[in-house]
Amino acid sequence: MDKKKKLIIGAVIILIFIIFYLGYRKQPSESLIEKQLKELNELRKAARLHPLTEEEIKAQMEELDKMRQEYEAKPLSEKEVQGQIDEISELRQ
């Protein structure tokens, strides 16, 4: 009975580690992309670059969607894309 309990406890601990590892692998991809975009925006602000045109913003958003698909993150809806475009435009003015 004692060996069975130890085996069950060991299996549960291993299962928990596997679940955390799989969850950890998916989470950083989205946060990494968002972090890179924030850093890029901060660098542009620091360099006092001119605001991006609508075409440049749309091209960046398309590139972001491609990156999200590559990392198996969910793509943004049109409403979310437009919201981010508006937010980026406000920050750059």
Backbone as ProteinMPNN parsed JSONL, in Angstrom:
{"seq_chain_A": "MDKKKKLIIGAVIILIFIIFYLGYRKQPSESLIEKQLKELNELRKAARLHPLTEEEIKAQMEELDKMRQEYEAKPLSEKEVQGQIDEISELRQ", "coords_chain_A": {"N_chain_A": [[0.823, -1.19, 0.0], [1.94, 1.223, 0.748], [3.889, 1.624, -1.238], [2.27, 1.926, -3.471], [0.985, 4.337, -2.913], [3.16, 6.084, -2.979], [3.913, 5.835, -5.667], [1.627, 6.835, -6.935], [1.581, 9.468, -5.956], [4.026, 10.378, -6.993], [3.478, 10.145, -9.756], [1.431, 12.023, -10.005], [2.794, 14.382, -9.362], [4.66, 14.502, -11.471], [2.864, 14.749, -13.6], [1.763, 17.253, -13.015], [4.02, 18.889, -13.392], [4.384, 18.517, -16.156], [2.018, 19.63, -17.186], [2.305, 22.326, -16.362], [4.612, 22.966, -17.822], [3.743, 22.716, -20.501], [1.775, 24.696, -20.552], [3.343, 26.915, -20.0], [4.936, 27.137, -22.257], [3.221, 28.074, -24.271], [2.241, 30.527, -23.373], [4.367, 32.572, -23.235], [4.797, 33.288, -25.933], [2.785, 35.052, -26.887], [3.031, 37.142, -25.003], [5.659, 37.843, -25.471], [5.585, 38.887, -28.081], [3.892, 41.106, -27.66], [5.486, 42.518, -25.849], [7.705, 43.113, -27.452], [6.498, 44.812, -29.325], [5.77, 46.963, -27.659], [8.308, 47.822, -26.825], [9.329, 48.626, -29.292], [7.601, 50.749, -29.879], [8.29, 52.484, -27.768], [10.955, 53.025, -28.421], [10.603, 54.386, -30.82], [9.242, 56.63, -29.904], [11.239, 57.748, -28.301], [13.123, 58.347, -30.225], [11.809, 60.239, -31.566], [10.347, 59.902, -33.949], [8.428, 60.396, -36.938], [4.84, 60.108, -37.038], [3.428, 56.967, -38.051], [2.148, 56.089, -41.282], [-1.183, 55.161, -42.361], [-0.999, 52.949, -44.051], [1.509, 51.877, -43.374], [1.03, 51.156, -40.73], [-0.988, 49.232, -41.063], [0.485, 47.315, -42.475], [2.315, 46.566, -40.508], [0.555, 45.447, -38.655], [-0.399, 43.277, -40.099], [1.957, 41.821, -40.302], [2.315, 41.266, -37.621], [0.094, 39.589, -37.173], [0.883, 37.425, -38.752], [3.105, 36.572, -37.284], [1.831, 35.827, -34.931], [0.319, 33.673, -35.825], [2.378, 31.979, -36.454], [3.386, 31.418, -33.929], [1.26, 30.129, -32.92], [-0.729, 31.67, -31.735], [-3.847, 33.305, -31.112], [-5.327, 35.045, -33.853], [-5.948, 38.58, -34.325], [-9.114, 40.279, -34.224], [-10.924, 42.328, -36.615], [-11.907, 44.559, -35.268], [-10.26, 44.677, -32.995], [-7.815, 45.121, -34.258], [-8.267, 47.638, -35.438], [-8.62, 49.104, -33.116], [-6.061, 48.94, -31.992], [-4.609, 50.253, -33.975], [-5.682, 52.839, -33.759], [-4.874, 53.419, -31.132], [-2.069, 53.341, -31.388], [-1.724, 55.458, -33.178], [-2.572, 57.618, -31.589], [-0.619, 57.573, -29.59], [1.648, 58.275, -30.991], [1.35, 60.89, -31.698]], "CA_chain_A": [[0.0, 0.0, 0.0], [2.824, 2.371, 0.838], [4.515, 1.808, -2.546], [1.247, 2.431, -4.389], [0.788, 5.757, -2.611], [4.33, 6.808, -3.476], [3.826, 5.859, -7.129], [0.54, 7.747, -7.316], [2.036, 10.832, -5.666], [5.055, 10.686, -7.989], [2.827, 10.336, -11.057], [0.702, 13.297, -9.953], [3.791, 15.46, -9.418], [5.164, 14.546, -12.849], [1.774, 15.276, -14.423], [1.674, 18.695, -12.75], [5.146, 19.519, -14.09], [4.112, 18.472, -17.6], [0.959, 20.612, -17.469], [2.895, 23.658, -16.247], [5.545, 23.159, -18.93], [2.984, 22.948, -21.732], [1.145, 26.008, -20.415], [4.386, 27.933, -20.033], [5.439, 27.281, -23.624], [2.295, 28.833, -25.106], [2.032, 31.861, -22.843], [5.356, 33.591, -23.572], [4.803, 33.727, -27.322], [1.964, 36.255, -27.0], [3.605, 38.216, -24.208], [6.892, 38.247, -26.138], [5.206, 39.748, -29.204], [3.407, 42.369, -27.105], [6.635, 43.207, -25.264], [8.502, 43.654, -28.548], [5.782, 45.96, -29.883], [5.888, 48.071, -26.715], [9.678, 48.323, -26.915], [9.439, 49.32, -30.566], [6.902, 52.022, -29.731], [9.088, 53.341, -26.896], [12.121, 53.471, -29.182], [10.162, 55.398, -31.785], [8.971, 57.855, -29.144], [12.525, 58.303, -27.88], [13.8, 58.871, -31.411], [10.911, 61.283, -32.093], [10.03, 59.631, -35.349], [7.124, 60.865, -37.377], [3.81, 59.063, -36.944], [3.331, 56.068, -39.198], [0.966, 56.235, -42.124], [-2.145, 54.068, -42.212], [-0.486, 51.783, -44.776], [2.583, 51.289, -42.576], [0.414, 50.529, -39.557], [-1.658, 48.005, -41.507], [1.53, 46.345, -42.803], [2.833, 46.054, -39.238], [-0.466, 44.595, -38.049], [-0.394, 42.02, -40.856], [3.158, 41.098, -39.882], [2.028, 40.774, -36.276], [-0.802, 38.441, -37.308], [1.689, 36.297, -39.241], [3.899, 36.1, -36.154], [0.929, 35.14, -34.002], [-0.007, 32.371, -36.402], [3.59, 31.168, -36.339], [3.497, 30.983, -32.538], [-0.028, 29.517, -32.607], [-1.558, 32.56, -30.936], [-5.053, 33.628, -31.864], [-5.229, 36.302, -34.607], [-6.823, 39.65, -33.867], [-10.276, 40.592, -35.044], [-10.821, 43.652, -37.254], [-12.16, 45.571, -34.241], [-9.049, 44.77, -32.19], [-6.79, 45.734, -35.103], [-8.58, 49.056, -35.551], [-8.347, 49.679, -31.801], [-4.612, 49.089, -31.844], [-4.186, 51.304, -34.91], [-6.055, 54.109, -33.138], [-4.015, 53.615, -29.96], [-0.721, 53.661, -31.871], [-1.774, 56.806, -33.751], [-2.639, 58.57, -30.478], [0.664, 57.597, -28.894], [2.689, 58.864, -31.833], [1.092, 62.319, -31.945]], "C_chain_A": [[0.871, 1.26, 0.0], [3.497, 2.655, -0.507], [3.52, 2.367, -3.551], [1.019, 3.921, -4.172], [1.948, 6.586, -3.156], [4.308, 6.907, -5.0], [2.758, 6.834, -7.61], [0.971, 9.191, -7.1], [3.099, 11.26, -6.678], [4.467, 10.954, -9.355], [2.088, 11.662, -11.108], [1.679, 14.467, -10.063], [4.349, 15.599, -10.832], [4.114, 15.13, -13.784], [1.635, 16.783, -14.244], [2.807, 19.43, -13.464], [4.922, 19.559, -15.598], [3.074, 19.519, -17.979], [1.52, 22.028, -17.397], [3.844, 23.949, -17.406], [4.801, 23.46, -20.223], [2.291, 24.308, -21.697], [2.155, 27.129, -20.526], [4.883, 28.175, -21.447], [4.524, 28.146, -24.47], [2.185, 30.279, -24.653], [3.088, 32.874, -23.282], [5.307, 34.08, -25.011], [3.974, 34.994, -27.495], [2.585, 37.407, -26.222], [4.907, 38.717, -24.827], [6.592, 39.196, -27.289], [4.749, 41.107, -28.687], [4.561, 43.181, -26.52], [7.493, 43.84, -26.354], [7.821, 44.862, -29.181], [5.886, 47.173, -28.963], [7.287, 48.678, -26.769], [9.89, 49.113, -28.2], [8.77, 50.688, -30.492], [7.7, 52.985, -28.858], [10.325, 53.864, -27.618], [11.743, 54.543, -30.194], [9.864, 56.718, -31.084], [10.28, 58.538, -28.761], [13.265, 58.932, -29.055], [13.005, 59.998, -32.067], [10.66, 61.115, -33.585], [8.64, 60.148, -35.677], [6.105, 59.738, -37.244], [3.759, 58.222, -38.22], [2.076, 56.364, -40.004], [0.054, 55.036, -41.897], [-1.632, 52.795, -42.888], [0.616, 51.085, -43.982], [2.032, 50.564, -41.353], [-0.261, 49.222, -39.948], [-0.639, 46.922, -41.857], [2.116, 45.733, -41.528], [1.833, 45.11, -38.579], [-0.55, 43.256, -38.782], [0.818, 41.169, -40.471], [2.966, 40.507, -38.484], [1.118, 39.553, -36.325], [-0.051, 37.213, -37.814], [2.529, 35.706, -38.115], [3.029, 35.334, -35.166], [0.543, 33.772, -34.53], [1.185, 31.431, -36.279], [3.74, 30.612, -34.926], [2.196, 30.382, -32.017], [-0.856, 30.36, -31.639], [-2.772, 32.936, -31.774], [-4.89, 34.963, -32.595], [-6.239, 37.325, -34.086], [-8.006, 39.827, -34.804], [-10.078, 41.985, -35.647], [-11.0, 44.767, -36.226], [-10.917, 45.77, -33.369], [-7.928, 45.446, -32.973], [-7.024, 47.234, -35.2], [-8.31, 49.766, -34.23], [-6.861, 49.898, -31.585], [-4.068, 50.165, -32.777], [-4.482, 52.672, -34.318], [-5.145, 54.426, -31.952], [-2.6, 54.004, -30.376], [-0.685, 55.076, -32.439], [-1.793, 57.863, -32.655], [-1.291, 58.692, -29.776], [1.741, 58.318, -29.695], [2.481, 60.357, -32.079], [1.559, 63.185, -30.812]], "O_chain_A": [[0.559, 2.24, -0.677], [3.658, 3.819, -0.876], [3.881, 3.191, -4.391], [0.877, 4.679, -5.131], [1.743, 7.659, -3.724], [4.648, 7.95, -5.559], [2.965, 7.569, -8.576], [0.751, 10.043, -7.961], [3.068, 12.39, -7.165], [4.894, 11.878, -10.047], [2.109, 12.352, -12.127], [1.416, 15.433, -10.779], [4.492, 16.715, -11.33], [4.442, 15.923, -14.666], [1.415, 17.507, -15.215], [2.582, 20.475, -14.074], [5.248, 20.557, -16.242], [3.23, 20.217, -18.98], [1.242, 22.846, -18.273], [3.87, 25.069, -17.915], [5.188, 24.365, -20.964], [2.232, 24.996, -22.716], [1.855, 28.182, -21.088], [5.217, 29.306, -21.799], [5.011, 28.892, -25.319], [2.048, 31.172, -25.488], [2.711, 33.976, -23.679], [5.741, 35.199, -25.285], [4.408, 35.921, -28.179], [2.657, 38.528, -26.726], [5.224, 39.901, -24.715], [7.277, 40.206, -27.453], [5.164, 42.142, -29.208], [4.605, 44.401, -26.681], [7.958, 44.97, -26.204], [8.49, 45.833, -29.537], [6.071, 48.293, -29.438], [7.439, 49.9, -26.759], [10.554, 50.149, -28.195], [9.314, 51.675, -30.987], [7.783, 54.174, -29.166], [10.701, 55.023, -27.443], [12.489, 55.501, -30.396], [10.188, 57.79, -31.595], [10.412, 59.756, -28.882], [13.956, 59.938, -28.891], [13.476, 60.632, -33.011], [10.751, 62.063, -34.365], [7.794, 60.313, -34.798], [6.456, 58.561, -37.326], [4.016, 58.714, -39.319], [1.071, 56.832, -39.468], [0.462, 54.029, -41.319], [-1.809, 51.695, -42.364], [0.66, 49.856, -43.919], [2.511, 49.49, -40.988], [-0.124, 48.217, -39.251], [-0.863, 45.745, -41.574], [2.382, 44.533, -41.473], [2.22, 44.09, -38.009], [-0.751, 42.217, -38.153], [0.714, 39.951, -40.334], [3.402, 39.39, -38.204], [1.342, 38.585, -35.598], [-0.307, 36.096, -37.366], [2.653, 34.486, -38.0], [3.447, 34.309, -34.628], [0.449, 32.814, -33.763], [1.024, 30.236, -36.031], [4.168, 29.472, -34.744], [2.047, 30.153, -30.817], [-1.597, 29.819, -30.818], [-2.725, 32.89, -33.003], [-4.368, 35.917, -32.019], [-7.251, 36.968, -33.483], [-7.92, 39.564, -36.003], [-9.181, 42.726, -35.243], [-10.33, 45.797, -36.298], [-10.562, 46.903, -33.043], [-7.177, 46.249, -32.42], [-6.086, 48.019, -35.06], [-7.827, 50.898, -34.22], [-6.452, 50.929, -31.053], [-3.161, 50.908, -32.403], [-3.638, 53.567, -34.364], [-4.7, 55.563, -31.788], [-2.001, 54.898, -29.78], [0.274, 55.813, -32.21], [-1.117, 58.886, -32.764], [-0.873, 59.79, -29.41], [2.653, 58.908, -29.115], [3.367, 61.017, -32.622], [1.413, 64.406, -30.868]]}, "name": "protein", "num_of_chains": 1, "seq": "MDKKKKLIIGAVIILIFIIFYLGYRKQPSESLIEKQLKELNELRKAARLHPLTEEEIKAQMEELDKMRQEYEAKPLSEKEVQGQIDEISELRQ"}
